[in-house]
Short mmCIF file of C-alpha atoms in Angstrom, two decimals:
data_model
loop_
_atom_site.label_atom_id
_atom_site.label_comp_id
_atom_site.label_asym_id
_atom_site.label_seq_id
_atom_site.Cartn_x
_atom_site.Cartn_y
_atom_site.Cartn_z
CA UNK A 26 27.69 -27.55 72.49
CA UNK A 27 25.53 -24.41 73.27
CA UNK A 28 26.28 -22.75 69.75
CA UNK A 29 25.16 -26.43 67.94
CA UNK A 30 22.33 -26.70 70.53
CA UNK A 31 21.17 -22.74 68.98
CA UNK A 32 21.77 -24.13 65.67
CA UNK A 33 19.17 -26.54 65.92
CA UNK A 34 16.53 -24.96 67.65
CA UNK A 35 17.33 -22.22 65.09
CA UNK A 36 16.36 -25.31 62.32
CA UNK A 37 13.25 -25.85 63.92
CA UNK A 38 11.83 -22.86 64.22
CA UNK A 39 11.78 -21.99 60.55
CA UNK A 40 10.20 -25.44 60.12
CA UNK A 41 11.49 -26.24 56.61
CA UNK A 42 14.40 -28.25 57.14
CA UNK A 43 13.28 -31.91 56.92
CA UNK A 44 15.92 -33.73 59.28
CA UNK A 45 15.00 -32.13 62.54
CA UNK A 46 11.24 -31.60 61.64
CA UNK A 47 10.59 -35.02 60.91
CA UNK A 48 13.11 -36.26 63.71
CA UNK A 49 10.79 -34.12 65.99
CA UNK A 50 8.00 -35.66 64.85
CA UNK A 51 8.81 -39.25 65.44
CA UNK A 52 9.88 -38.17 69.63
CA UNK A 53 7.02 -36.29 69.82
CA UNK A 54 4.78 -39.41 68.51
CA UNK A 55 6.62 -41.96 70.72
CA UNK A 56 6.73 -39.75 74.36
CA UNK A 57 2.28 -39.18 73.71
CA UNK A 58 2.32 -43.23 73.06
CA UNK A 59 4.46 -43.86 76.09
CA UNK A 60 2.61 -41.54 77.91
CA UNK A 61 -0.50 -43.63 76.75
CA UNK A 62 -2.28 -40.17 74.99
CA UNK A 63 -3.91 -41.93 72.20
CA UNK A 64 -7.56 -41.93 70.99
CA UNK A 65 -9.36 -45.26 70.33
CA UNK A 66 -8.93 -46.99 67.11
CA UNK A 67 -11.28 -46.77 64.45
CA UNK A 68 -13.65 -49.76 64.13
CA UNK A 69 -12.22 -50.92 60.93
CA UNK A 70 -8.58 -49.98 61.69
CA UNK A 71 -8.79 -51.84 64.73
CA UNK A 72 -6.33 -54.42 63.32
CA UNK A 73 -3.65 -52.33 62.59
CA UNK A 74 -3.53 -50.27 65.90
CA UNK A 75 0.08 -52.20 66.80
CA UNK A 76 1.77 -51.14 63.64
CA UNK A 77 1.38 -47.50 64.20
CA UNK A 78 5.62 -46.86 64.07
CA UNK A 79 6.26 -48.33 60.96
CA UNK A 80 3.28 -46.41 59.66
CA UNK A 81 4.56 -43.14 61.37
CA UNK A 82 8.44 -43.59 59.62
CA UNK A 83 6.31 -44.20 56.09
CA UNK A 84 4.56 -40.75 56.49
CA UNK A 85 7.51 -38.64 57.63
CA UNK A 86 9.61 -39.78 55.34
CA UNK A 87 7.35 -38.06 52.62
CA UNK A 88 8.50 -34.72 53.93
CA UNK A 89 12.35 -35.50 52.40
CA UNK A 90 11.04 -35.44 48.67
CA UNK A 91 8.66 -32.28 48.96
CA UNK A 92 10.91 -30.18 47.88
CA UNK A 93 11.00 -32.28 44.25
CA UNK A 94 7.25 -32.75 44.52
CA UNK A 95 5.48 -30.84 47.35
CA UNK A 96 1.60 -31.85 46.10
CA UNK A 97 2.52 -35.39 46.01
CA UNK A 98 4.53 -35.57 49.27
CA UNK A 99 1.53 -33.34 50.71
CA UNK A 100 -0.91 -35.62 49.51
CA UNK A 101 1.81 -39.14 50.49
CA UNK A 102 1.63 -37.18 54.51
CA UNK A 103 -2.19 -36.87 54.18
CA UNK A 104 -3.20 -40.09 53.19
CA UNK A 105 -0.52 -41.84 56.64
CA UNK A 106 -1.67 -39.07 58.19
CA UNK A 107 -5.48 -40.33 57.98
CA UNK A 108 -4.26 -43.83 58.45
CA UNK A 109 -2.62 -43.15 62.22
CA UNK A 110 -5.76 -41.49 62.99
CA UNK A 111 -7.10 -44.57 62.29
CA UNK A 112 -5.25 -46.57 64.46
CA UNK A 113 -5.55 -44.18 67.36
CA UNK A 114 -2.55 -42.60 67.19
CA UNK A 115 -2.02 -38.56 68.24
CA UNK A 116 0.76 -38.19 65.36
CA UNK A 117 -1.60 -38.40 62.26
CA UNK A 118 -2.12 -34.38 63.72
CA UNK A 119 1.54 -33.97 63.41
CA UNK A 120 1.74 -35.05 59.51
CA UNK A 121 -1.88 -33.37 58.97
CA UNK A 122 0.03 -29.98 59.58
CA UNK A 123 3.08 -30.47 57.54
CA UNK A 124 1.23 -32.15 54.25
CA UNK A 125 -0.38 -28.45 54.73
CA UNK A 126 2.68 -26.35 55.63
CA UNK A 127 4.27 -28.22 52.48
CA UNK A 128 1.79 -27.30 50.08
CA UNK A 129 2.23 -23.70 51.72
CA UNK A 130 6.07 -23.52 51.20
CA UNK A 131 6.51 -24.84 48.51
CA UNK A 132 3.65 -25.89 45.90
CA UNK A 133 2.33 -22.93 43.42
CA UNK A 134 -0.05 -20.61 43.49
CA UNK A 135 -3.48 -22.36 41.97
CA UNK A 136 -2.36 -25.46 44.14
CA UNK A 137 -2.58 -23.29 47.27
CA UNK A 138 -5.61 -21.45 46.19
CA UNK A 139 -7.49 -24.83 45.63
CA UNK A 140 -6.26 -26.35 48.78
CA UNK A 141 -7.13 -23.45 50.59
CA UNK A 142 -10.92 -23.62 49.18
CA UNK A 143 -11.03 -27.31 50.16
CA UNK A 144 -9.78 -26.78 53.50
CA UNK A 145 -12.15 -24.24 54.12
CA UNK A 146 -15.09 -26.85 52.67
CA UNK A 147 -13.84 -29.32 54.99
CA UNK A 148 -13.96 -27.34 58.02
CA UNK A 149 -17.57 -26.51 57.03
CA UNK A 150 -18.64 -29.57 56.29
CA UNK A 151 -17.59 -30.99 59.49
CA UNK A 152 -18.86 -27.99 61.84
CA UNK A 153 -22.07 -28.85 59.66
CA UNK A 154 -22.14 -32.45 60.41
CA UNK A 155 -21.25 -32.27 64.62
CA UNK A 156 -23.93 -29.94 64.97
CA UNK A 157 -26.68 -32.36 62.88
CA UNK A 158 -25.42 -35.57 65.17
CA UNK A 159 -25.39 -33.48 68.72
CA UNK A 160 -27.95 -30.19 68.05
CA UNK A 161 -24.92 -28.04 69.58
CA UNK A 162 -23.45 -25.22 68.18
CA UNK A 163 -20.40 -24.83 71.02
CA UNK A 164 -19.31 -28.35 69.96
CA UNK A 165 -19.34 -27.19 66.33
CA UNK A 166 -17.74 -23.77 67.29
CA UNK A 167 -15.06 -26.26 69.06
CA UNK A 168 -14.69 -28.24 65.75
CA UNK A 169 -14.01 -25.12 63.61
CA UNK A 170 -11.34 -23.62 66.35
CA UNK A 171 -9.30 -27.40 66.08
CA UNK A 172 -9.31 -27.42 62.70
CA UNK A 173 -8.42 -23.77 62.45
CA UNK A 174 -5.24 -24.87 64.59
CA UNK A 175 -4.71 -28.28 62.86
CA UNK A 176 -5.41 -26.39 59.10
CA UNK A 177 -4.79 -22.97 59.10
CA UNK A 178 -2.14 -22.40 61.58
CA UNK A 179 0.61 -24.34 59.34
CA UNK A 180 -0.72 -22.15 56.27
CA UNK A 181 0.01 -19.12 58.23
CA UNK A 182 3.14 -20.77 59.40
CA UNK A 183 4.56 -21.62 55.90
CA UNK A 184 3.61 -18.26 54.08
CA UNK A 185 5.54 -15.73 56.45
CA UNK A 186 8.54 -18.02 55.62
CA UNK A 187 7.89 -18.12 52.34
CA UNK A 188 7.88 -14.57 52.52
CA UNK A 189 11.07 -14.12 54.28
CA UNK A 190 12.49 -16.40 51.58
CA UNK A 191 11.37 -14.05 49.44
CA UNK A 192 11.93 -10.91 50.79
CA UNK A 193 15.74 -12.46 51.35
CA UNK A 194 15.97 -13.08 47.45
CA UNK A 195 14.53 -9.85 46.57
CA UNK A 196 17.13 -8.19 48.65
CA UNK A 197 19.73 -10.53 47.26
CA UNK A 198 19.21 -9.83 43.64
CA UNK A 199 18.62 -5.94 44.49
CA UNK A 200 21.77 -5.99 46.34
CA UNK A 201 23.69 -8.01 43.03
CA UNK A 202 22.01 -5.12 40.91
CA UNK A 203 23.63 -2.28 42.85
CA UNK A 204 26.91 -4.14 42.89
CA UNK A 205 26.63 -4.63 39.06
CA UNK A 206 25.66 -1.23 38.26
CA UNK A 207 28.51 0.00 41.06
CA UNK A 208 30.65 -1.93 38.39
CA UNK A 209 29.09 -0.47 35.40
CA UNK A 210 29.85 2.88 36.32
CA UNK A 211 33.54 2.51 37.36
CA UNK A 212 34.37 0.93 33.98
CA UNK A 213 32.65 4.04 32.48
CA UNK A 214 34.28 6.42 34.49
CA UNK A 215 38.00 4.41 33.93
CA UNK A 216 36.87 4.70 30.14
CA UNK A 217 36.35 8.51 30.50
CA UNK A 218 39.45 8.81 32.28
CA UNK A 219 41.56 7.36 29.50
CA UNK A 220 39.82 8.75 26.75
CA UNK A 221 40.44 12.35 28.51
CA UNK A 222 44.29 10.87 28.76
CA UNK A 223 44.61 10.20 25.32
CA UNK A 224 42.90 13.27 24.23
CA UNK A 225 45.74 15.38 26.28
CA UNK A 226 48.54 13.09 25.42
CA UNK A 227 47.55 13.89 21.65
CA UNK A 228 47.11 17.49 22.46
CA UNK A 229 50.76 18.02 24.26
CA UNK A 230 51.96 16.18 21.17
CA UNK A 231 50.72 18.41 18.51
CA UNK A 232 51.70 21.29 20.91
CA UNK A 233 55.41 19.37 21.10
CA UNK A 234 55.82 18.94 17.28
CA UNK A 235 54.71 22.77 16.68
CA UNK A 236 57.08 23.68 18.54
CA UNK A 237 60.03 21.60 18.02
CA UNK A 238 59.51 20.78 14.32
CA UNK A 239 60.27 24.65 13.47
CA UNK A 240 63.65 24.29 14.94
CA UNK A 241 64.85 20.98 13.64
CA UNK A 242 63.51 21.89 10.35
CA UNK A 243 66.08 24.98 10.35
CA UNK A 244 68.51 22.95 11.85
CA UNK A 245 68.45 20.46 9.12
CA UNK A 246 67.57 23.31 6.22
CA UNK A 247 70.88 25.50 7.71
CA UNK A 248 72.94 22.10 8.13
CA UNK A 249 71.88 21.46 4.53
CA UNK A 250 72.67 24.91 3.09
CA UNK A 251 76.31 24.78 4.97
CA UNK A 252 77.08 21.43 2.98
CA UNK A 253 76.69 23.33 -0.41
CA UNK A 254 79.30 25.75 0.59
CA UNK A 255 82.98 25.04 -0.97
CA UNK A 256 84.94 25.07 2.31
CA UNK A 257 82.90 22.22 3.48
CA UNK A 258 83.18 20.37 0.07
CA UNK A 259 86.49 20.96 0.45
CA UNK A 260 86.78 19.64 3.95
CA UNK A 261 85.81 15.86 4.72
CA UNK A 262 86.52 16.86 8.11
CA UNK A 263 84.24 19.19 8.13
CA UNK A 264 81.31 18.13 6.33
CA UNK A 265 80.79 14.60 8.22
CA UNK A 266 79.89 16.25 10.99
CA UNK A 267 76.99 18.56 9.16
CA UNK A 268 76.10 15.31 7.76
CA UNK A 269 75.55 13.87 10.58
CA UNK A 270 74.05 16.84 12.34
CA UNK A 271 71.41 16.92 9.20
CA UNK A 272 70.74 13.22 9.14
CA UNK A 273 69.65 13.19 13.17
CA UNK A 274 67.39 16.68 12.35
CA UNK A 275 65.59 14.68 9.86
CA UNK A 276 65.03 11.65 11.90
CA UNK A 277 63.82 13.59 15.07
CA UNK A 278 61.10 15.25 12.38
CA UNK A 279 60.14 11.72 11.35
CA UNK A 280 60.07 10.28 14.94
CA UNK A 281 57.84 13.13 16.23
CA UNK A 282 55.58 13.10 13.65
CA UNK A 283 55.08 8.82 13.89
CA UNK A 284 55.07 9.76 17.53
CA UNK A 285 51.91 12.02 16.99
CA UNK A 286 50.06 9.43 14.60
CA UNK A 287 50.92 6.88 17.36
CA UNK A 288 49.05 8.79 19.81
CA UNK A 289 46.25 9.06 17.34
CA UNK A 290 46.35 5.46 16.15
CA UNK A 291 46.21 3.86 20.07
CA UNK A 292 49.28 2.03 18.53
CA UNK A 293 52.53 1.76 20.68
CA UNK A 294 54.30 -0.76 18.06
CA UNK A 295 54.93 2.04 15.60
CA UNK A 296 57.74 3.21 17.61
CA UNK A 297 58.96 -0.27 18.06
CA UNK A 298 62.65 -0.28 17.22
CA UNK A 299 65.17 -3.49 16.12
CA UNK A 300 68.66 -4.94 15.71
CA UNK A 301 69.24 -4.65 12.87
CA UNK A 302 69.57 -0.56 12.95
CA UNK A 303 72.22 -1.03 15.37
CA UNK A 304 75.27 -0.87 13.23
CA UNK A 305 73.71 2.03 10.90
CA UNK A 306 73.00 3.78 14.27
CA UNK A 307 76.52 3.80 15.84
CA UNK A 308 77.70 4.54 11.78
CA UNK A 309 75.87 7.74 12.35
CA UNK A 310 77.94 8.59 15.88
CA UNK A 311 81.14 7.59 13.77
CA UNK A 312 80.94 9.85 11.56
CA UNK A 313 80.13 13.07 13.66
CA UNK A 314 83.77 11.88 14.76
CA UNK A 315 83.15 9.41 17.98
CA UNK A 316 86.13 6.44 18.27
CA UNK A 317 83.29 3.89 18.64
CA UNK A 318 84.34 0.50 18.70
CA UNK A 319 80.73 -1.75 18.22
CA UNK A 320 80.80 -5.67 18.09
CA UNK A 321 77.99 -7.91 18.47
CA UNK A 322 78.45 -11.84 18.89
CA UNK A 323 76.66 -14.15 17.27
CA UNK A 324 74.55 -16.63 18.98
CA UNK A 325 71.05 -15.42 18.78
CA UNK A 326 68.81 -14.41 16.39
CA UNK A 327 66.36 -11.66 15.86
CA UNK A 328 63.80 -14.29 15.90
CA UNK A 329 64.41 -15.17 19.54
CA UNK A 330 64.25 -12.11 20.70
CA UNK A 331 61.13 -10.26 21.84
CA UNK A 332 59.85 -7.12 20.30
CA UNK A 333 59.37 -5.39 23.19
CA UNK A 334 63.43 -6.31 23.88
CA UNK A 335 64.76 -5.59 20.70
CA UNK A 336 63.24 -1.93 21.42
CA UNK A 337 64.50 -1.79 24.64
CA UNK A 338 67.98 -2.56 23.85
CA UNK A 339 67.97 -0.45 20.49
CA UNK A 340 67.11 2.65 23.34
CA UNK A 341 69.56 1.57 25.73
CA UNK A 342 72.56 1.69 22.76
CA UNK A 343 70.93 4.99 22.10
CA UNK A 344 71.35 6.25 25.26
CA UNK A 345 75.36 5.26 25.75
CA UNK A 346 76.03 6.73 22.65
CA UNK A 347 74.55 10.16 23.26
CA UNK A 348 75.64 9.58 26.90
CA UNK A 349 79.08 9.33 25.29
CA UNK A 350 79.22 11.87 22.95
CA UNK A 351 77.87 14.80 25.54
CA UNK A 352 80.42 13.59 28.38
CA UNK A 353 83.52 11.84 27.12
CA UNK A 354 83.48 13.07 23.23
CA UNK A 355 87.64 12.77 22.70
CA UNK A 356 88.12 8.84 24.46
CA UNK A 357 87.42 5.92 23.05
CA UNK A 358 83.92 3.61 23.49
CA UNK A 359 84.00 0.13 23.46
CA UNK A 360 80.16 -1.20 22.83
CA UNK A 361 79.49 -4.97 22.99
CA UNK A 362 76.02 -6.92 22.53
CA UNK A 363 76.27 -10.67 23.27
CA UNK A 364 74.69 -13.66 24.51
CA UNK A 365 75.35 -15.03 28.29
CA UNK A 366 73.06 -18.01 29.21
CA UNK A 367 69.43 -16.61 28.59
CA UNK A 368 70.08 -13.09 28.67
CA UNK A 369 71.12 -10.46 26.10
CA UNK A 370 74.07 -8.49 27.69
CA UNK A 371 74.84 -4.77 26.73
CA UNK A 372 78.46 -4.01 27.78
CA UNK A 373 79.37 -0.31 27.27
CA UNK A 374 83.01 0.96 28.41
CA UNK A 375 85.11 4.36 28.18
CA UNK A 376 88.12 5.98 29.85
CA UNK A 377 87.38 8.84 31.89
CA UNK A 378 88.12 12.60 30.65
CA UNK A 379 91.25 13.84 31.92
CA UNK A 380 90.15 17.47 32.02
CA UNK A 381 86.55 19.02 31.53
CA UNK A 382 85.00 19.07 27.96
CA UNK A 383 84.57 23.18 27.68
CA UNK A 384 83.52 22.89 23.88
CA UNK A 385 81.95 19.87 22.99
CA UNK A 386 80.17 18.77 26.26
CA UNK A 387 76.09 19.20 26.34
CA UNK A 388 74.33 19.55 29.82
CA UNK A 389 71.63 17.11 29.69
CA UNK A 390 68.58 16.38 32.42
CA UNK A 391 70.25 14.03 34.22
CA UNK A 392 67.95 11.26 32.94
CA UNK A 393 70.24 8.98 30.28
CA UNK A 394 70.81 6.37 32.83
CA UNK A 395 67.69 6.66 34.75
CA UNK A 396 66.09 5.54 31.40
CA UNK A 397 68.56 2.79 31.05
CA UNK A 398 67.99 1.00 34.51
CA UNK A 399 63.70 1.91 33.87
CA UNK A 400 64.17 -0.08 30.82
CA UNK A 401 65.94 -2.90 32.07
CA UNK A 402 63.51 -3.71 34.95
CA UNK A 403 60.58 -3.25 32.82
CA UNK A 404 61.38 -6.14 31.14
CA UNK A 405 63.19 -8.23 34.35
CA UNK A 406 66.81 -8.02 33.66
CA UNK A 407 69.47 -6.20 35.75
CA UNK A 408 71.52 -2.69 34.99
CA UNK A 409 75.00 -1.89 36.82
CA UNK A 410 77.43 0.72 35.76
CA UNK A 411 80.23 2.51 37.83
CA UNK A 412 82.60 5.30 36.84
CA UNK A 413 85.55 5.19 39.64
CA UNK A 414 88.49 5.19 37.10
CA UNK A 415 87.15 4.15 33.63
CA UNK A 416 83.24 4.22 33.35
CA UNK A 417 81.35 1.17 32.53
CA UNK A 418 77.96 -0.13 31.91
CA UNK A 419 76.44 -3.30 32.07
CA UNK A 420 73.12 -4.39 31.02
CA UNK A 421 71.34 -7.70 30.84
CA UNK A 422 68.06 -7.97 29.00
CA UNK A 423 66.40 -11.41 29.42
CA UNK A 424 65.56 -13.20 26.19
CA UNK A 425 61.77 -14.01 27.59
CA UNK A 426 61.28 -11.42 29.98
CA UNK A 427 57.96 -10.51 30.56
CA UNK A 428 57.17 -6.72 31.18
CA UNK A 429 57.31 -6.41 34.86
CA UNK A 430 55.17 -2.59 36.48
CA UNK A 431 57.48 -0.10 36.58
CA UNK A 432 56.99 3.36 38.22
CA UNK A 433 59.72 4.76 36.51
CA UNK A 434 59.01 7.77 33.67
CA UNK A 435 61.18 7.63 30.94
CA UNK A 436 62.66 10.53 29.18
CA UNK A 437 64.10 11.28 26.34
CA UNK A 438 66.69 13.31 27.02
CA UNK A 439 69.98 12.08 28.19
CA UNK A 440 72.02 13.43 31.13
CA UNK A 441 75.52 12.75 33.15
CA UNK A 442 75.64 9.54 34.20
#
């Protein structure tokens, strides 16, 4: 009750919402007629001095389409407002100030200059004409101080709100430009930021391929050399394996350097991987001399499945096979890729070593599976492995999975599971 009882005196203090100024209006006219405060009736208004109410609701409710058109509901207020002078009644004074606090508030600038020149004309003229009919100058001194109050006050009145109002919307919009050029700036400095990203992603990567092309390039120039000689022609079992060794030397050289025009093209997709290099990839482990055996089931097609999975699962095969071939070279590897419900399942399985691998076995970083599990829950699916007895890994790779944030890094090297 107190906090509405606030709100509305709150409302009529500012004076420009029309509900409770015109509802104060029409109590204030009714307690000066009950309190019988009224002036006599003009001489030829004399016959409507009863009807002053209905005259009263006409002339407030002018004030509820100023806002459309101030000067005519100004001009609506003045006109009742001269009429309930007429007819004796104390409220024409009410509506005299708001048809002048309207046209204050809310009309435009020549309308309030002219009304304030006419205003100031009548208040002459009728200072002029009390002091020709009585010879005083106190009673036209009096008649300039009324319609000071009854004239000016409301013009006062209505410009300091209409200055608040605008002082409000100048603050507003100053306020909005801040914010916008608070926005402005962050995009510019998040633009900087990736540009300087790129520029030292590209750097590190022309650093990476100096360095590292020198030594695959020997690798696969020495590998090369080695075939030529006639103990390896001689030897199939020795010669798929500098095959191989050759044909993965050549490929790193082409994958660093698209890596590198990647990073200079803004262009993730030209690393993209598919399916359909599966069975030429696990050829390649076969014949370094891996017992690989790879089926995939039908019941899909490339089609169906997304790029972004297709790459995904191309990396994850990747990974088991190298993960294989550093840590369990001499035992057998069962790979499968089929279809389960709406989800692309990777099902990789080997026995356990029975005693260390001394001459084959590579330390890696310790990240093969890491990247296998980062990849899976990038795109929503699920990763499980276990190596108790025989080791085993499962992975399902949803068919339209949508790439969920992922904290994980991956990394290209592969490590013990």
């Amino acid at each position: 009750m107190r906090k509405n009882l606030a709100t509305l005196l709150r409302r009529l203090s500012r004076g420009d919402q029309e509900p409770e100024t015109a509802g104060m209006y029409v109590v204030l006219t009714l307690v000066l007629h009950l309190s019988q405060l009224v002036n006599p009736p003009w001489p030829m208004f004399q016959p409507l001095a009863g009807w002053w109410f209905p005259v009263l609701l006409l002339g407030v409710a002018a004030m509820f389409t100023r806002r459309k058109a101030p000067t005519l509901s100004a001009l609506w207020m003045t006109a009742f407002a001269l009429l309930l002078l007429g007819q004796g009644s104390i409220g024409g004074y009410f509506l005299l100030f708001e048809a002048v606090f309207t046209i204050y508030l809310l009309a435009a600038e020549p309308v309030r200059r002219w009304t304030l020149i006419i205003l100031c004309l009548l208040t002459l003229l009728a200072a002029g004409y009390v002091w020709s009919r009585t010879g005083s100058s106190s009673e036209a001194v009096l008649v300039v101080f009324v319609a000071g109050f009854i004239l000016f006050t409301p013009m006062l009145w209505a410009q300091n709100v209409r200055t608040a109002k605008e002082l409000a919307s100048s603050e507003s919009a100053r306020a909005t430009a801040v914010s916008a050029a608070a926005a402005n700036r962050e995009e510019l400095l998040v633009a900087e930021h990736r540009a300087q990203s790129i520029e030292e992603r590209t750097a590190l990567a022309r650093e990476m391929h100096d360095v590292l092309s020198a030594r695959l390039s020997s690798i696969a120039l020495l590998s090369g050399a080695l075939l030529e000689r006639e103990p390896v022609i001689a030897q199939g079992s020795l010669r798929a394996p500098l095959e191989s060794i050759r044909s993965e030397s050549v490929a790193g050289l082409e994958e660093m350097t698209a890596m590198v025009r990647m990073l200079h093209a803004g262009q993730s997709s030209m690393l993209r991987a598919d399916l359909s290099g599966l069975p030429e990839l696990v050829q390649s482990f076969q014949a370094a001399g891996q017992h690989i055996n790879f089926t995939i089931t039908p019941g899909f097609g490339l089609s169906q499945v997304p790029e972004q999975t297709q790459t995904a699962i191309y990396r994850t095969v990747r990974e088991l096979l190298v993960n294989h071939a550093k840590h369990a070279p001499g035992t057998p590897l069962t790979l499968e890729l089929f279809r389960q419900a709406e989800v692309l399942v990777v099902r990789a399985h080997n026995p356990l070593p029975t005693r260390p691998q001394h001459t084959t076995s590579v330390t890696g970083a310790g990240s093969g599976l890491k990247n296998i599990r980062a990849r899976a829950e990038m795109l929503d699916g699920h990763f499980d492995c276990d190596g108790d007895t025989d080791f085993w890994v499962r992975c399902e790779f949803p068919l339209t999975a949508t790439t969920a944030p992922t904290t994980a890094i991956l990394q290209e090297d592969d490590g013990q599971p």
